[in-house]
Amino acid sequence: MNLPALAIGVLVAGLIIRGFKARRVEDSRWAYPALLATFPVYYWAFALLGASLHALPAEILAGMAFIAIAHVAAWRKNRGTQVALAIGYLAHGVYDIFHDHWVSNAGVPSWWPEFCGSVDLLVGAYLMLLALRYRRVASA
């Protein structure tokens, strides 16, 4: 396990959350969905940069699921889509952690799973907390 990459990922997740709050985009329809939609593009770029063209179709197929979740969450703002967005982040974190077992992409840096996985899992957990808080406020 790459502990420095994990620690930097935790720091970046905190900076993302804090930055979105400070800029008051946390409650917007597009901020977190747009961020989720960018994550698959990194794997596509890694496949191209690492000359892993055989991995590119699998990376595109997997990435489209995350982009679809982000797209739906950006257009609909309710508890259900907030939960789906949180699950999208959490699922991408799992994808990062187990990526090497599913897709052989030589372009992915060795530190990437810990870095991106920690960002995804922490932002996803935070979004799930927001969705649960939204649920409590809406039912009150």
PDB file of C-alpha atoms in Angstrom:
ATOM      1  CA  MET A   1       0.000   0.000   0.000  1.00  0.00           C
ATOM      2  CA  ASN A   2       1.264   3.437  -0.941  1.00  0.00           C
ATOM      3  CA  LEU A   3       0.701   5.445   2.240  1.00  0.00           C
ATOM      4  CA  PRO A   4       1.912   8.804   0.858  1.00  0.00           C
ATOM      5  CA  ALA A   5      -0.538   8.530  -2.060  1.00  0.00           C
ATOM      6  CA  LEU A   6      -3.305   7.594   0.372  1.00  0.00           C
ATOM      7  CA  ALA A   7      -2.498  10.570   2.623  1.00  0.00           C
ATOM      8  CA  ILE A   8      -2.399  12.962  -0.324  1.00  0.00           C
ATOM      9  CA  GLY A   9      -5.741  11.572  -1.526  1.00  0.00           C
ATOM     10  CA  VAL A  10      -7.262  12.215   1.898  1.00  0.00           C
ATOM     11  CA  LEU A  11      -5.904  15.773   1.804  1.00  0.00           C
ATOM     12  CA  VAL A  12      -7.225  16.357  -1.728  1.00  0.00           C
ATOM     13  CA  ALA A  13     -10.678  15.032  -0.764  1.00  0.00           C
ATOM     14  CA  GLY A  14     -10.749  17.463   2.153  1.00  0.00           C
ATOM     15  CA  LEU A  15      -9.682  20.318  -0.100  1.00  0.00           C
ATOM     16  CA  ILE A  16     -12.374  19.446  -2.641  1.00  0.00           C
ATOM     17  CA  ILE A  17     -15.110  19.371  -0.020  1.00  0.00           C
ATOM     18  CA  ARG A  18     -13.871  22.539   1.657  1.00  0.00           C
ATOM     19  CA  GLY A  19     -13.421  24.316  -1.668  1.00  0.00           C
ATOM     20  CA  PHE A  20     -16.911  23.408  -2.861  1.00  0.00           C
ATOM     21  CA  LYS A  21     -18.373  24.644   0.431  1.00  0.00           C
ATOM     22  CA  ALA A  22     -16.357  27.879   0.372  1.00  0.00           C
ATOM     23  CA  ARG A  23     -17.378  28.634  -3.216  1.00  0.00           C
ATOM     24  CA  ARG A  24     -20.971  27.764  -2.399  1.00  0.00           C
ATOM     25  CA  VAL A  25     -21.195  25.238  -5.209  1.00  0.00           C
ATOM     26  CA  GLU A  26     -21.798  22.292  -2.895  1.00  0.00           C
ATOM     27  CA  ASP A  27     -25.567  22.592  -3.294  1.00  0.00           C
ATOM     28  CA  SER A  28     -25.410  23.213  -7.029  1.00  0.00           C
ATOM     29  CA  ARG A  29     -26.595  20.603  -9.464  1.00  0.00           C
ATOM     30  CA  TRP A  30     -23.340  20.363 -11.333  1.00  0.00           C
ATOM     31  CA  ALA A  31     -20.278  20.529  -9.034  1.00  0.00           C
ATOM     32  CA  TYR A  32     -20.055  16.997  -7.673  1.00  0.00           C
ATOM     33  CA  PRO A  33     -21.542  15.367 -10.803  1.00  0.00           C
ATOM     34  CA  ALA A  34     -18.999  17.193 -12.997  1.00  0.00           C
ATOM     35  CA  LEU A  35     -16.159  15.984 -10.805  1.00  0.00           C
ATOM     36  CA  LEU A  36     -17.381  12.377 -10.939  1.00  0.00           C
ATOM     37  CA  ALA A  37     -17.683  12.591 -14.721  1.00  0.00           C
ATOM     38  CA  THR A  38     -13.994  13.524 -15.036  1.00  0.00           C
ATOM     39  CA  PHE A  39     -12.656  10.471 -13.206  1.00  0.00           C
ATOM     40  CA  PRO A  40     -13.076   7.960 -16.058  1.00  0.00           C
ATOM     41  CA  VAL A  41     -11.192  10.284 -18.403  1.00  0.00           C
ATOM     42  CA  TYR A  42      -8.019   9.712 -16.373  1.00  0.00           C
ATOM     43  CA  TYR A  43      -8.171   5.976 -17.086  1.00  0.00           C
ATOM     44  CA  TRP A  44      -8.713   6.680 -20.773  1.00  0.00           C
ATOM     45  CA  ALA A  45      -5.690   8.985 -20.795  1.00  0.00           C
ATOM     46  CA  PHE A  46      -3.624   6.405 -18.904  1.00  0.00           C
ATOM     47  CA  ALA A  47      -4.518   3.791 -21.507  1.00  0.00           C
ATOM     48  CA  LEU A  48      -3.452   6.098 -24.316  1.00  0.00           C
ATOM     49  CA  LEU A  49      -0.276   7.263 -22.582  1.00  0.00           C
ATOM     50  CA  GLY A  50       0.706   3.730 -21.599  1.00  0.00           C
ATOM     51  CA  ALA A  51      -0.035   2.360 -25.081  1.00  0.00           C
ATOM     52  CA  SER A  52      -2.607   0.016 -23.514  1.00  0.00           C
ATOM     53  CA  LEU A  53      -4.996   0.328 -26.418  1.00  0.00           C
ATOM     54  CA  HIS A  54      -6.393  -3.117 -25.633  1.00  0.00           C
ATOM     55  CA  ALA A  55      -7.574  -1.680 -22.273  1.00  0.00           C
ATOM     56  CA  LEU A  56      -9.228   1.388 -23.767  1.00  0.00           C
ATOM     57  CA  PRO A  57     -12.576  -0.247 -24.723  1.00  0.00           C
ATOM     58  CA  ALA A  58     -12.985  -1.721 -21.228  1.00  0.00           C
ATOM     59  CA  GLU A  59     -12.043   1.612 -19.634  1.00  0.00           C
ATOM     60  CA  ILE A  60     -14.530   3.461 -21.836  1.00  0.00           C
ATOM     61  CA  LEU A  61     -17.303   0.982 -21.056  1.00  0.00           C
ATOM     62  CA  ALA A  62     -16.703   1.181 -17.297  1.00  0.00           C
ATOM     63  CA  GLY A  63     -16.335   4.946 -17.438  1.00  0.00           C
ATOM     64  CA  MET A  64     -19.648   5.418 -19.195  1.00  0.00           C
ATOM     65  CA  ALA A  65     -21.471   4.045 -16.147  1.00  0.00           C
ATOM     66  CA  PHE A  66     -19.953   6.749 -13.951  1.00  0.00           C
ATOM     67  CA  ILE A  67     -20.625   9.442 -16.522  1.00  0.00           C
ATOM     68  CA  ALA A  68     -24.261   8.291 -16.753  1.00  0.00           C
ATOM     69  CA  ILE A  69     -24.677   8.526 -12.970  1.00  0.00           C
ATOM     70  CA  ALA A  70     -23.147  12.009 -13.018  1.00  0.00           C
ATOM     71  CA  HIS A  71     -25.397  13.088 -15.893  1.00  0.00           C
ATOM     72  CA  VAL A  72     -28.584  11.958 -14.161  1.00  0.00           C
ATOM     73  CA  ALA A  73     -27.504  13.515 -10.854  1.00  0.00           C
ATOM     74  CA  ALA A  74     -26.753  16.841 -12.570  1.00  0.00           C
ATOM     75  CA  TRP A  75     -30.224  17.065 -14.106  1.00  0.00           C
ATOM     76  CA  ARG A  76     -32.262  15.917 -11.131  1.00  0.00           C
ATOM     77  CA  LYS A  77     -31.712  17.160  -7.625  1.00  0.00           C
ATOM     78  CA  ASN A  78     -33.469  15.077  -5.006  1.00  0.00           C
ATOM     79  CA  ARG A  79     -32.520  12.626  -2.293  1.00  0.00           C
ATOM     80  CA  GLY A  80     -32.571   9.673  -4.642  1.00  0.00           C
ATOM     81  CA  THR A  81     -30.125  11.220  -7.059  1.00  0.00           C
ATOM     82  CA  GLN A  82     -27.956  12.443  -4.182  1.00  0.00           C
ATOM     83  CA  VAL A  83     -27.742   8.877  -2.915  1.00  0.00           C
ATOM     84  CA  ALA A  84     -27.004   7.643  -6.442  1.00  0.00           C
ATOM     85  CA  LEU A  85     -24.234  10.222  -6.792  1.00  0.00           C
ATOM     86  CA  ALA A  86     -22.730   9.147  -3.460  1.00  0.00           C
ATOM     87  CA  ILE A  87     -22.922   5.515  -4.572  1.00  0.00           C
ATOM     88  CA  GLY A  88     -21.266   6.512  -7.850  1.00  0.00           C
ATOM     89  CA  TYR A  89     -18.304   7.966  -5.966  1.00  0.00           C
ATOM     90  CA  LEU A  90     -18.110   4.964  -3.640  1.00  0.00           C
ATOM     91  CA  ALA A  91     -18.325   2.574  -6.590  1.00  0.00           C
ATOM     92  CA  HIS A  92     -15.554   4.452  -8.374  1.00  0.00           C
ATOM     93  CA  GLY A  93     -13.430   4.120  -5.239  1.00  0.00           C
ATOM     94  CA  VAL A  94     -13.984   0.359  -5.344  1.00  0.00           C
ATOM     95  CA  TYR A  95     -13.174   0.439  -9.063  1.00  0.00           C
ATOM     96  CA  ASP A  96      -9.885   2.193  -8.261  1.00  0.00           C
ATOM     97  CA  ILE A  97      -8.946  -0.319  -5.582  1.00  0.00           C
ATOM     98  CA  PHE A  98      -9.711  -3.411  -7.688  1.00  0.00           C
ATOM     99  CA  HIS A  99      -8.890  -1.922 -11.090  1.00  0.00           C
ATOM    100  CA  ASP A 100      -5.817  -4.074 -11.673  1.00  0.00           C
ATOM    101  CA  HIS A 101      -7.904  -7.212 -11.136  1.00  0.00           C
ATOM    102  CA  TRP A 102     -10.430  -6.168 -13.771  1.00  0.00           C
ATOM    103  CA  VAL A 103      -8.483  -4.278 -16.439  1.00  0.00           C
ATOM    104  CA  SER A 104      -4.844  -4.543 -17.440  1.00  0.00           C
ATOM    105  CA  ASN A 105      -3.888  -0.944 -18.154  1.00  0.00           C
ATOM    106  CA  ALA A 106      -0.108  -0.460 -18.061  1.00  0.00           C
ATOM    107  CA  GLY A 107      -0.461   3.317 -18.127  1.00  0.00           C
ATOM    108  CA  VAL A 108      -2.038   3.568 -14.659  1.00  0.00           C
ATOM    109  CA  PRO A 109       0.574   4.848 -12.182  1.00  0.00           C
ATOM    110  CA  SER A 110       1.283   2.453  -9.303  1.00  0.00           C
ATOM    111  CA  TRP A 111       0.179   5.066  -6.749  1.00  0.00           C
ATOM    112  CA  TRP A 112      -3.129   5.868  -8.457  1.00  0.00           C
ATOM    113  CA  PRO A 113      -5.415   3.327  -6.723  1.00  0.00           C
ATOM    114  CA  GLU A 114      -4.610   4.641  -3.240  1.00  0.00           C
ATOM    115  CA  PHE A 115      -4.754   8.281  -4.288  1.00  0.00           C
ATOM    116  CA  CYS A 116      -7.909   8.298  -6.399  1.00  0.00           C
ATOM    117  CA  GLY A 117      -9.601   5.600  -4.331  1.00  0.00           C
ATOM    118  CA  SER A 118      -9.221   7.607  -1.137  1.00  0.00           C
ATOM    119  CA  VAL A 119     -10.565  10.749  -2.832  1.00  0.00           C
ATOM    120  CA  ASP A 120     -13.548   8.840  -4.225  1.00  0.00           C
ATOM    121  CA  LEU A 121     -14.384   7.014  -1.016  1.00  0.00           C
ATOM    122  CA  LEU A 122     -14.145  10.091   1.206  1.00  0.00           C
ATOM    123  CA  VAL A 123     -16.123  12.345  -1.136  1.00  0.00           C
ATOM    124  CA  GLY A 124     -18.679   9.542  -1.578  1.00  0.00           C
ATOM    125  CA  ALA A 125     -19.033   9.089   2.189  1.00  0.00           C
ATOM    126  CA  TYR A 126     -19.448  12.846   2.604  1.00  0.00           C
ATOM    127  CA  LEU A 127     -22.122  12.974  -0.103  1.00  0.00           C
ATOM    128  CA  MET A 128     -23.936  10.068   1.538  1.00  0.00           C
ATOM    129  CA  LEU A 129     -23.965  12.005   4.816  1.00  0.00           C
ATOM    130  CA  LEU A 130     -25.374  15.033   2.978  1.00  0.00           C
ATOM    131  CA  ALA A 131     -28.060  12.861   1.380  1.00  0.00           C
ATOM    132  CA  LEU A 132     -29.046  11.408   4.749  1.00  0.00           C
ATOM    133  CA  ARG A 133     -29.135  14.888   6.276  1.00  0.00           C
ATOM    134  CA  TYR A 134     -31.286  16.067   3.335  1.00  0.00           C
ATOM    135  CA  ARG A 135     -33.617  13.163   4.023  1.00  0.00           C
ATOM    136  CA  ARG A 136     -33.967  14.156   7.688  1.00  0.00           C
ATOM    137  CA  VAL A 137     -34.603  17.810   6.811  1.00  0.00           C
ATOM    138  CA  ALA A 138     -37.139  16.909   4.109  1.00  0.00           C
ATOM    139  CA  SER A 139     -39.069  14.617   6.447  1.00  0.00           C
ATOM    140  CA  ALA A 140     -39.139  17.152   9.306  1.00  0.00           C
TER     141      ALA A 140
END
